[in-house]
Amino acid sequence: MSIIELRVKLLKEMDAYAREHFSEDTFYEYWLADGVPDAADDITLSEIASIENCWLNCINAFAICCKAEGIIPE
């Protein structure tokens, strides 16, 4: 499995977690804007995963959302 495939898998898992655990405000404000866009397919996720800045934006957005939700400490 390539690094891009692993990143895509992680993006899917983060998106599923975000949709289940983040509040509506956090979800729409941060996750959909800087994380995984709504209705992202495998092609879109592969593009995000292969562009380093986009990948890091998703990681950072996930961390910001987790902090906003109190899932991880600030």
PDB file of N, CA, C and O in Angstrom:
ATOM      1  N   MET A   1       0.857  -1.175   0.000  1.00  0.00           N
ATOM      2  CA  MET A   1       0.000   0.000   0.000  1.00  0.00           C
ATOM      3  C   MET A   1       0.903   1.237   0.000  1.00  0.00           C
ATOM      4  O   MET A   1       1.826   1.339   0.787  1.00  0.00           O
ATOM      5  N   SER A   2       0.600   2.179  -0.857  1.00  0.00           N
ATOM      6  CA  SER A   2       1.404   3.401  -0.961  1.00  0.00           C
ATOM      7  C   SER A   2       1.015   4.399   0.133  1.00  0.00           C
ATOM      8  O   SER A   2      -0.037   4.271   0.768  1.00  0.00           O
ATOM      9  N   ILE A   3       1.845   5.406   0.307  1.00  0.00           N
ATOM     10  CA  ILE A   3       1.559   6.454   1.296  1.00  0.00           C
ATOM     11  C   ILE A   3       0.271   7.199   0.934  1.00  0.00           C
ATOM     12  O   ILE A   3      -0.508   7.566   1.810  1.00  0.00           O
ATOM     13  N   ILE A   4       0.030   7.389  -0.358  1.00  0.00           N
ATOM     14  CA  ILE A   4      -1.186   8.081  -0.798  1.00  0.00           C
ATOM     15  C   ILE A   4      -2.408   7.246  -0.439  1.00  0.00           C
ATOM     16  O   ILE A   4      -3.406   7.775   0.069  1.00  0.00           O
ATOM     17  N   GLU A   5      -2.343   5.940  -0.649  1.00  0.00           N
ATOM     18  CA  GLU A   5      -3.462   5.064  -0.295  1.00  0.00           C
ATOM     19  C   GLU A   5      -3.718   5.071   1.212  1.00  0.00           C
ATOM     20  O   GLU A   5      -4.866   5.075   1.652  1.00  0.00           O
ATOM     21  N   LEU A   6      -2.652   5.099   1.993  1.00  0.00           N
ATOM     22  CA  LEU A   6      -2.797   5.178   3.445  1.00  0.00           C
ATOM     23  C   LEU A   6      -3.419   6.505   3.862  1.00  0.00           C
ATOM     24  O   LEU A   6      -4.282   6.538   4.752  1.00  0.00           O
ATOM     25  N   ARG A   7      -2.993   7.575   3.228  1.00  0.00           N
ATOM     26  CA  ARG A   7      -3.566   8.886   3.530  1.00  0.00           C
ATOM     27  C   ARG A   7      -5.045   8.939   3.184  1.00  0.00           C
ATOM     28  O   ARG A   7      -5.843   9.504   3.925  1.00  0.00           O
ATOM     29  N   VAL A   8      -5.414   8.376   2.042  1.00  0.00           N
ATOM     30  CA  VAL A   8      -6.825   8.341   1.639  1.00  0.00           C
ATOM     31  C   VAL A   8      -7.638   7.576   2.675  1.00  0.00           C
ATOM     32  O   VAL A   8      -8.723   8.027   3.083  1.00  0.00           O
ATOM     33  N   LYS A   9      -7.118   6.451   3.118  1.00  0.00           N
ATOM     34  CA  LYS A   9      -7.808   5.662   4.150  1.00  0.00           C
ATOM     35  C   LYS A   9      -7.982   6.485   5.426  1.00  0.00           C
ATOM     36  O   LYS A   9      -9.059   6.507   6.025  1.00  0.00           O
ATOM     37  N   LEU A  10      -6.948   7.189   5.823  1.00  0.00           N
ATOM     38  CA  LEU A  10      -7.024   8.018   7.024  1.00  0.00           C
ATOM     39  C   LEU A  10      -7.999   9.181   6.833  1.00  0.00           C
ATOM     40  O   LEU A  10      -8.772   9.500   7.741  1.00  0.00           O
ATOM     41  N   LEU A  11      -8.005   9.800   5.660  1.00  0.00           N
ATOM     42  CA  LEU A  11      -8.956  10.879   5.381  1.00  0.00           C
ATOM     43  C   LEU A  11     -10.394  10.375   5.498  1.00  0.00           C
ATOM     44  O   LEU A  11     -11.255  11.062   6.058  1.00  0.00           O
ATOM     45  N   LYS A  12     -10.656   9.187   4.980  1.00  0.00           N
ATOM     46  CA  LYS A  12     -11.999   8.611   5.090  1.00  0.00           C
ATOM     47  C   LYS A  12     -12.374   8.380   6.546  1.00  0.00           C
ATOM     48  O   LYS A  12     -13.507   8.654   6.959  1.00  0.00           O
ATOM     49  N   GLU A  13     -11.427   7.864   7.325  1.00  0.00           N
ATOM     50  CA  GLU A  13     -11.694   7.596   8.738  1.00  0.00           C
ATOM     51  C   GLU A  13     -11.898   8.901   9.521  1.00  0.00           C
ATOM     52  O   GLU A  13     -12.788   8.986  10.371  1.00  0.00           O
ATOM     53  N   MET A  14     -11.076   9.921   9.230  1.00  0.00           N
ATOM     54  CA  MET A  14     -11.253  11.209   9.899  1.00  0.00           C
ATOM     55  C   MET A  14     -12.594  11.829   9.525  1.00  0.00           C
ATOM     56  O   MET A  14     -13.288  12.386  10.382  1.00  0.00           O
ATOM     57  N   ASP A  15     -12.981  11.730   8.250  1.00  0.00           N
ATOM     58  CA  ASP A  15     -14.253  12.297   7.812  1.00  0.00           C
ATOM     59  C   ASP A  15     -15.427  11.588   8.491  1.00  0.00           C
ATOM     60  O   ASP A  15     -16.367  12.245   8.944  1.00  0.00           O
ATOM     61  N   ALA A  16     -15.365  10.274   8.578  1.00  0.00           N
ATOM     62  CA  ALA A  16     -16.431   9.523   9.252  1.00  0.00           C
ATOM     63  C   ALA A  16     -16.516   9.931  10.724  1.00  0.00           C
ATOM     64  O   ALA A  16     -17.612  10.144  11.260  1.00  0.00           O
ATOM     65  N   TYR A  17     -15.373  10.081  11.365  1.00  0.00           N
ATOM     66  CA  TYR A  17     -15.345  10.495  12.767  1.00  0.00           C
ATOM     67  C   TYR A  17     -15.915  11.906  12.912  1.00  0.00           C
ATOM     68  O   TYR A  17     -16.719  12.171  13.802  1.00  0.00           O
ATOM     69  N   ALA A  18     -15.503  12.801  12.022  1.00  0.00           N
ATOM     70  CA  ALA A  18     -15.981  14.190  12.063  1.00  0.00           C
ATOM     71  C   ALA A  18     -17.491  14.243  11.927  1.00  0.00           C
ATOM     72  O   ALA A  18     -18.170  14.964  12.672  1.00  0.00           O
ATOM     73  N   ARG A  19     -18.030  13.502  10.999  1.00  0.00           N
ATOM     74  CA  ARG A  19     -19.479  13.515  10.761  1.00  0.00           C
ATOM     75  C   ARG A  19     -20.248  12.955  11.954  1.00  0.00           C
ATOM     76  O   ARG A  19     -21.374  13.363  12.209  1.00  0.00           O
ATOM     77  N   GLU A  20     -19.630  12.055  12.687  1.00  0.00           N
ATOM     78  CA  GLU A  20     -20.310  11.439  13.828  1.00  0.00           C
ATOM     79  C   GLU A  20     -20.145  12.225  15.124  1.00  0.00           C
ATOM     80  O   GLU A  20     -21.055  12.272  15.943  1.00  0.00           O
ATOM     81  N   HIS A  21     -18.982  12.875  15.314  1.00  0.00           N
ATOM     82  CA  HIS A  21     -18.665  13.445  16.624  1.00  0.00           C
ATOM     83  C   HIS A  21     -18.589  14.965  16.706  1.00  0.00           C
ATOM     84  O   HIS A  21     -18.663  15.509  17.792  1.00  0.00           O
ATOM     85  N   PHE A  22     -18.388  15.648  15.591  1.00  0.00           N
ATOM     86  CA  PHE A  22     -18.245  17.095  15.651  1.00  0.00           C
ATOM     87  C   PHE A  22     -19.622  17.757  15.620  1.00  0.00           C
ATOM     88  O   PHE A  22     -20.511  17.322  14.903  1.00  0.00           O
ATOM     89  N   SER A  23     -19.766  18.853  16.392  1.00  0.00           N
ATOM     90  CA  SER A  23     -21.011  19.608  16.370  1.00  0.00           C
ATOM     91  C   SER A  23     -21.198  20.257  15.003  1.00  0.00           C
ATOM     92  O   SER A  23     -20.261  20.392  14.229  1.00  0.00           O
ATOM     93  N   GLU A  24     -22.413  20.668  14.729  1.00  0.00           N
ATOM     94  CA  GLU A  24     -22.710  21.255  13.425  1.00  0.00           C
ATOM     95  C   GLU A  24     -21.861  22.491  13.151  1.00  0.00           C
ATOM     96  O   GLU A  24     -21.328  22.657  12.058  1.00  0.00           O
ATOM     97  N   ASP A  25     -21.698  23.354  14.150  1.00  0.00           N
ATOM     98  CA  ASP A  25     -20.903  24.572  13.947  1.00  0.00           C
ATOM     99  C   ASP A  25     -19.452  24.239  13.633  1.00  0.00           C
ATOM    100  O   ASP A  25     -18.869  24.775  12.692  1.00  0.00           O
ATOM    101  N   THR A  26     -18.862  23.377  14.437  1.00  0.00           N
ATOM    102  CA  THR A  26     -17.463  22.989  14.209  1.00  0.00           C
ATOM    103  C   THR A  26     -17.324  22.276  12.874  1.00  0.00           C
ATOM    104  O   THR A  26     -16.408  22.539  12.104  1.00  0.00           O
ATOM    105  N   PHE A  27     -18.259  21.379  12.624  1.00  0.00           N
ATOM    106  CA  PHE A  27     -18.205  20.577  11.405  1.00  0.00           C
ATOM    107  C   PHE A  27     -18.201  21.458  10.167  1.00  0.00           C
ATOM    108  O   PHE A  27     -17.345  21.327   9.301  1.00  0.00           O
ATOM    109  N   TYR A  28     -19.141  22.349  10.078  1.00  0.00           N
ATOM    110  CA  TYR A  28     -19.234  23.182   8.881  1.00  0.00           C
ATOM    111  C   TYR A  28     -18.169  24.260   8.828  1.00  0.00           C
ATOM    112  O   TYR A  28     -17.631  24.552   7.769  1.00  0.00           O
ATOM    113  N   GLU A  29     -17.854  24.849   9.957  1.00  0.00           N
ATOM    114  CA  GLU A  29     -16.897  25.955   9.963  1.00  0.00           C
ATOM    115  C   GLU A  29     -15.487  25.499   9.613  1.00  0.00           C
ATOM    116  O   GLU A  29     -14.814  26.116   8.808  1.00  0.00           O
ATOM    117  N   TYR A  30     -15.043  24.430  10.222  1.00  0.00           N
ATOM    118  CA  TYR A  30     -13.655  23.997  10.030  1.00  0.00           C
ATOM    119  C   TYR A  30     -13.517  22.803   9.102  1.00  0.00           C
ATOM    120  O   TYR A  30     -12.752  22.849   8.149  1.00  0.00           O
ATOM    121  N   TRP A  31     -14.220  21.742   9.411  1.00  0.00           N
ATOM    122  CA  TRP A  31     -13.952  20.488   8.705  1.00  0.00           C
ATOM    123  C   TRP A  31     -14.283  20.559   7.222  1.00  0.00           C
ATOM    124  O   TRP A  31     -13.476  20.177   6.382  1.00  0.00           O
ATOM    125  N   LEU A  32     -15.457  21.060   6.869  1.00  0.00           N
ATOM    126  CA  LEU A  32     -15.804  21.122   5.451  1.00  0.00           C
ATOM    127  C   LEU A  32     -15.013  22.195   4.712  1.00  0.00           C
ATOM    128  O   LEU A  32     -14.773  22.071   3.511  1.00  0.00           O
ATOM    129  N   ALA A  33     -14.570  23.222   5.417  1.00  0.00           N
ATOM    130  CA  ALA A  33     -13.801  24.288   4.771  1.00  0.00           C
ATOM    131  C   ALA A  33     -12.347  23.895   4.555  1.00  0.00           C
ATOM    132  O   ALA A  33     -11.793  24.120   3.480  1.00  0.00           O
ATOM    133  N   ASP A  34     -11.719  23.304   5.572  1.00  0.00           N
ATOM    134  CA  ASP A  34     -10.285  23.020   5.491  1.00  0.00           C
ATOM    135  C   ASP A  34      -9.939  21.541   5.568  1.00  0.00           C
ATOM    136  O   ASP A  34      -8.778  21.173   5.448  1.00  0.00           O
ATOM    137  N   GLY A  35     -10.947  20.704   5.781  1.00  0.00           N
ATOM    138  CA  GLY A  35     -10.715  19.264   5.848  1.00  0.00           C
ATOM    139  C   GLY A  35     -11.188  18.607   4.571  1.00  0.00           C
ATOM    140  O   GLY A  35     -10.861  19.043   3.471  1.00  0.00           O
ATOM    141  N   VAL A  36     -11.996  17.586   4.719  1.00  0.00           N
ATOM    142  CA  VAL A  36     -12.533  16.862   3.567  1.00  0.00           C
ATOM    143  C   VAL A  36     -13.834  17.531   3.124  1.00  0.00           C
ATOM    144  O   VAL A  36     -14.762  17.653   3.917  1.00  0.00           O
ATOM    145  N   PRO A  37     -13.907  17.969   1.876  1.00  0.00           N
ATOM    146  CA  PRO A  37     -15.129  18.617   1.401  1.00  0.00           C
ATOM    147  C   PRO A  37     -16.304  17.632   1.360  1.00  0.00           C
ATOM    148  O   PRO A  37     -16.106  16.422   1.263  1.00  0.00           O
ATOM    149  N   ASP A  38     -17.493  18.177   1.432  1.00  0.00           N
ATOM    150  CA  ASP A  38     -18.698  17.357   1.375  1.00  0.00           C
ATOM    151  C   ASP A  38     -18.743  16.612   0.051  1.00  0.00           C
ATOM    152  O   ASP A  38     -18.400  17.149  -1.001  1.00  0.00           O
ATOM    153  N   ALA A  39     -19.161  15.361   0.089  1.00  0.00           N
ATOM    154  CA  ALA A  39     -19.316  14.497  -1.091  1.00  0.00           C
ATOM    155  C   ALA A  39     -17.990  14.237  -1.821  1.00  0.00           C
ATOM    156  O   ALA A  39     -17.982  14.021  -3.029  1.00  0.00           O
ATOM    157  N   ALA A  40     -16.880  14.236  -1.086  1.00  0.00           N
ATOM    158  CA  ALA A  40     -15.586  13.937  -1.695  1.00  0.00           C
ATOM    159  C   ALA A  40     -15.535  12.461  -2.082  1.00  0.00           C
ATOM    160  O   ALA A  40     -15.833  11.591  -1.265  1.00  0.00           O
ATOM    161  N   ASP A  41     -15.151  12.193  -3.318  1.00  0.00           N
ATOM    162  CA  ASP A  41     -15.017  10.808  -3.772  1.00  0.00           C
ATOM    163  C   ASP A  41     -13.545  10.387  -3.685  1.00  0.00           C
ATOM    164  O   ASP A  41     -12.692  11.155  -3.244  1.00  0.00           O
ATOM    165  N   ASP A  42     -13.262   9.162  -4.090  1.00  0.00           N
ATOM    166  CA  ASP A  42     -11.892   8.648  -3.992  1.00  0.00           C
ATOM    167  C   ASP A  42     -10.901   9.458  -4.819  1.00  0.00           C
ATOM    168  O   ASP A  42      -9.747   9.614  -4.425  1.00  0.00           O
ATOM    169  N   ILE A  43     -11.338   9.973  -5.948  1.00  0.00           N
ATOM    170  CA  ILE A  43     -10.444  10.786  -6.793  1.00  0.00           C
ATOM    171  C   ILE A  43     -10.079  12.075  -6.062  1.00  0.00           C
ATOM    172  O   ILE A  43      -8.907  12.459  -6.007  1.00  0.00           O
ATOM    173  N   THR A  44     -11.067  12.736  -5.483  1.00  0.00           N
ATOM    174  CA  THR A  44     -10.818  13.959  -4.724  1.00  0.00           C
ATOM    175  C   THR A  44      -9.917  13.684  -3.535  1.00  0.00           C
ATOM    176  O   THR A  44      -8.967  14.426  -3.279  1.00  0.00           O
ATOM    177  N   LEU A  45     -10.188  12.606  -2.820  1.00  0.00           N
ATOM    178  CA  LEU A  45      -9.362  12.252  -1.662  1.00  0.00           C
ATOM    179  C   LEU A  45      -7.931  11.941  -2.080  1.00  0.00           C
ATOM    180  O   LEU A  45      -6.979  12.305  -1.383  1.00  0.00           O
ATOM    181  N   SER A  46      -7.749  11.283  -3.214  1.00  0.00           N
ATOM    182  CA  SER A  46      -6.397  10.998  -3.716  1.00  0.00           C
ATOM    183  C   SER A  46      -5.649  12.280  -4.059  1.00  0.00           C
ATOM    184  O   SER A  46      -4.448  12.391  -3.809  1.00  0.00           O
ATOM    185  N   GLU A  47      -6.368  13.236  -4.632  1.00  0.00           N
ATOM    186  CA  GLU A  47      -5.744  14.521  -4.945  1.00  0.00           C
ATOM    187  C   GLU A  47      -5.320  15.239  -3.668  1.00  0.00           C
ATOM    188  O   GLU A  47      -4.207  15.766  -3.587  1.00  0.00           O
ATOM    189  N   ILE A  48      -6.201  15.257  -2.673  1.00  0.00           N
ATOM    190  CA  ILE A  48      -5.869  15.884  -1.391  1.00  0.00           C
ATOM    191  C   ILE A  48      -4.672  15.193  -0.764  1.00  0.00           C
ATOM    192  O   ILE A  48      -3.739  15.840  -0.289  1.00  0.00           O
ATOM    193  N   ALA A  49      -4.679  13.872  -0.780  1.00  0.00           N
ATOM    194  CA  ALA A  49      -3.618  13.084  -0.146  1.00  0.00           C
ATOM    195  C   ALA A  49      -2.275  13.245  -0.845  1.00  0.00           C
ATOM    196  O   ALA A  49      -1.219  13.122  -0.208  1.00  0.00           O
ATOM    197  N   SER A  50      -2.275  13.543  -2.123  1.00  0.00           N
ATOM    198  CA  SER A  50      -1.023  13.625  -2.868  1.00  0.00           C
ATOM    199  C   SER A  50      -0.396  15.025  -2.867  1.00  0.00           C
ATOM    200  O   SER A  50       0.768  15.181  -3.234  1.00  0.00           O
ATOM    201  N   ILE A  51      -1.151  16.022  -2.430  1.00  0.00           N
ATOM    202  CA  ILE A  51      -0.617  17.390  -2.364  1.00  0.00           C
ATOM    203  C   ILE A  51      -0.311  17.689  -0.898  1.00  0.00           C
ATOM    204  O   ILE A  51      -1.212  17.762  -0.065  1.00  0.00           O
ATOM    205  N   GLU A  52       0.971  17.827  -0.602  1.00  0.00           N
ATOM    206  CA  GLU A  52       1.423  17.928   0.789  1.00  0.00           C
ATOM    207  C   GLU A  52       0.699  19.023   1.575  1.00  0.00           C
ATOM    208  O   GLU A  52       0.266  18.794   2.708  1.00  0.00           O
ATOM    209  N   ASN A  53       0.556  20.217   1.006  1.00  0.00           N
ATOM    210  CA  ASN A  53      -0.131  21.310   1.712  1.00  0.00           C
ATOM    211  C   ASN A  53      -1.592  20.981   1.988  1.00  0.00           C
ATOM    212  O   ASN A  53      -2.112  21.299   3.060  1.00  0.00           O
ATOM    213  N   CYS A  54      -2.259  20.359   1.041  1.00  0.00           N
ATOM    214  CA  CYS A  54      -3.663  19.974   1.241  1.00  0.00           C
ATOM    215  C   CYS A  54      -3.776  18.915   2.334  1.00  0.00           C
ATOM    216  O   CYS A  54      -4.660  18.989   3.190  1.00  0.00           O
ATOM    217  N   TRP A  55      -2.894  17.941   2.291  1.00  0.00           N
ATOM    218  CA  TRP A  55      -2.871  16.893   3.310  1.00  0.00           C
ATOM    219  C   TRP A  55      -2.666  17.499   4.701  1.00  0.00           C
ATOM    220  O   TRP A  55      -3.393  17.181   5.634  1.00  0.00           O
ATOM    221  N   LEU A  56      -1.696  18.384   4.819  1.00  0.00           N
ATOM    222  CA  LEU A  56      -1.417  19.001   6.119  1.00  0.00           C
ATOM    223  C   LEU A  56      -2.569  19.892   6.579  1.00  0.00           C
ATOM    224  O   LEU A  56      -2.860  19.963   7.772  1.00  0.00           O
ATOM    225  N   ASN A  57      -3.249  20.553   5.652  1.00  0.00           N
ATOM    226  CA  ASN A  57      -4.434  21.350   6.013  1.00  0.00           C
ATOM    227  C   ASN A  57      -5.510  20.466   6.628  1.00  0.00           C
ATOM    228  O   ASN A  57      -6.166  20.863   7.594  1.00  0.00           O
ATOM    229  N   CYS A  58      -5.705  19.291   6.074  1.00  0.00           N
ATOM    230  CA  CYS A  58      -6.703  18.361   6.629  1.00  0.00           C
ATOM    231  C   CYS A  58      -6.305  17.904   8.028  1.00  0.00           C
ATOM    232  O   CYS A  58      -7.146  17.852   8.931  1.00  0.00           O
ATOM    233  N   ILE A  59      -5.046  17.577   8.212  1.00  0.00           N
ATOM    234  CA  ILE A  59      -4.564  17.147   9.529  1.00  0.00           C
ATOM    235  C   ILE A  59      -4.760  18.274  10.539  1.00  0.00           C
ATOM    236  O   ILE A  59      -5.256  18.061  11.653  1.00  0.00           O
ATOM    237  N   ASN A  60      -4.386  19.483  10.151  1.00  0.00           N
ATOM    238  CA  ASN A  60      -4.549  20.634  11.047  1.00  0.00           C
ATOM    239  C   ASN A  60      -6.015  20.931  11.333  1.00  0.00           C
ATOM    240  O   ASN A  60      -6.382  21.242  12.474  1.00  0.00           O
ATOM    241  N   ALA A  61      -6.872  20.844  10.316  1.00  0.00           N
ATOM    242  CA  ALA A  61      -8.298  21.084  10.518  1.00  0.00           C
ATOM    243  C   ALA A  61      -8.884  20.052  11.478  1.00  0.00           C
ATOM    244  O   ALA A  61      -9.698  20.396  12.348  1.00  0.00           O
ATOM    245  N   PHE A  62      -8.472  18.810  11.352  1.00  0.00           N
ATOM    246  CA  PHE A  62      -8.964  17.764  12.245  1.00  0.00           C
ATOM    247  C   PHE A  62      -8.541  18.053  13.684  1.00  0.00           C
ATOM    248  O   PHE A  62      -9.345  17.939  14.613  1.00  0.00           O
ATOM    249  N   ALA A  63      -7.291  18.469  13.861  1.00  0.00           N
ATOM    250  CA  ALA A  63      -6.800  18.803  15.208  1.00  0.00           C
ATOM    251  C   ALA A  63      -7.560  19.994  15.788  1.00  0.00           C
ATOM    252  O   ALA A  63      -7.942  19.978  16.966  1.00  0.00           O
ATOM    253  N   ILE A  64      -7.791  21.019  14.985  1.00  0.00           N
ATOM    254  CA  ILE A  64      -8.541  22.201  15.444  1.00  0.00           C
ATOM    255  C   ILE A  64      -9.954  21.793  15.866  1.00  0.00           C
ATOM    256  O   ILE A  64     -10.449  22.223  16.904  1.00  0.00           O
ATOM    257  N   CYS A  65     -10.595  20.962  15.070  1.00  0.00           N
ATOM    258  CA  CYS A  65     -11.949  20.505  15.397  1.00  0.00           C
ATOM    259  C   CYS A  65     -11.960  19.681  16.681  1.00  0.00           C
ATOM    260  O   CYS A  65     -12.849  19.843  17.517  1.00  0.00           O
ATOM    261  N   CYS A  66     -10.989  18.801  16.831  1.00  0.00           N
ATOM    262  CA  CYS A  66     -10.912  17.982  18.036  1.00  0.00           C
ATOM    263  C   CYS A  66     -10.695  18.844  19.266  1.00  0.00           C
ATOM    264  O   CYS A  66     -11.299  18.603  20.317  1.00  0.00           O
ATOM    265  N   LYS A  67      -9.888  19.882  19.140  1.00  0.00           N
ATOM    266  CA  LYS A  67      -9.689  20.809  20.262  1.00  0.00           C
ATOM    267  C   LYS A  67     -10.981  21.588  20.554  1.00  0.00           C
ATOM    268  O   LYS A  67     -11.358  21.760  21.709  1.00  0.00           O
ATOM    269  N   ALA A  68     -11.658  22.049  19.510  1.00  0.00           N
ATOM    270  CA  ALA A  68     -12.895  22.806  19.679  1.00  0.00           C
ATOM    271  C   ALA A  68     -13.980  21.965  20.349  1.00  0.00           C
ATOM    272  O   ALA A  68     -14.796  22.475  21.103  1.00  0.00           O
ATOM    273  N   GLU A  69     -13.966  20.691  20.078  1.00  0.00           N
ATOM    274  CA  GLU A  69     -14.965  19.774  20.659  1.00  0.00           C
ATOM    275  C   GLU A  69     -14.543  19.253  22.026  1.00  0.00           C
ATOM    276  O   GLU A  69     -15.296  18.530  22.662  1.00  0.00           O
ATOM    277  N   GLY A  70     -13.332  19.576  22.466  1.00  0.00           N
ATOM    278  CA  GLY A  70     -12.846  19.098  23.754  1.00  0.00           C
ATOM    279  C   GLY A  70     -12.385  17.646  23.734  1.00  0.00           C
ATOM    280  O   GLY A  70     -12.207  17.032  24.777  1.00  0.00           O
ATOM    281  N   ILE A  71     -12.172  17.106  22.554  1.00  0.00           N
ATOM    282  CA  ILE A  71     -11.737  15.720  22.405  1.00  0.00           C
ATOM    283  C   ILE A  71     -10.269  15.576  22.779  1.00  0.00           C
ATOM    284  O   ILE A  71      -9.869  14.590  23.395  1.00  0.00           O
ATOM    285  N   ILE A  72      -9.476  16.577  22.407  1.00  0.00           N
ATOM    286  CA  ILE A  72      -8.070  16.639  22.841  1.00  0.00           C
ATOM    287  C   ILE A  72      -7.847  17.980  23.520  1.00  0.00           C
ATOM    288  O   ILE A  72      -8.471  18.975  23.161  1.00  0.00           O
ATOM    289  N   PRO A  73      -6.961  18.010  24.513  1.00  0.00           N
ATOM    290  CA  PRO A  73      -6.723  19.278  25.222  1.00  0.00           C
ATOM    291  C   PRO A  73      -5.989  20.271  24.332  1.00  0.00           C
ATOM    292  O   PRO A  73      -5.286  19.905  23.407  1.00  0.00           O
ATOM    293  N   GLU A  74      -6.153  21.533  24.662  1.00  0.00           N
ATOM    294  CA  GLU A  74      -5.489  22.604  23.905  1.00  0.00           C
ATOM    295  C   GLU A  74      -4.033  22.694  24.247  1.00  0.00           C
ATOM    296  O   GLU A  74      -3.506  22.405  25.195  1.00  0.00           O
TER     297      GLU A  74
END
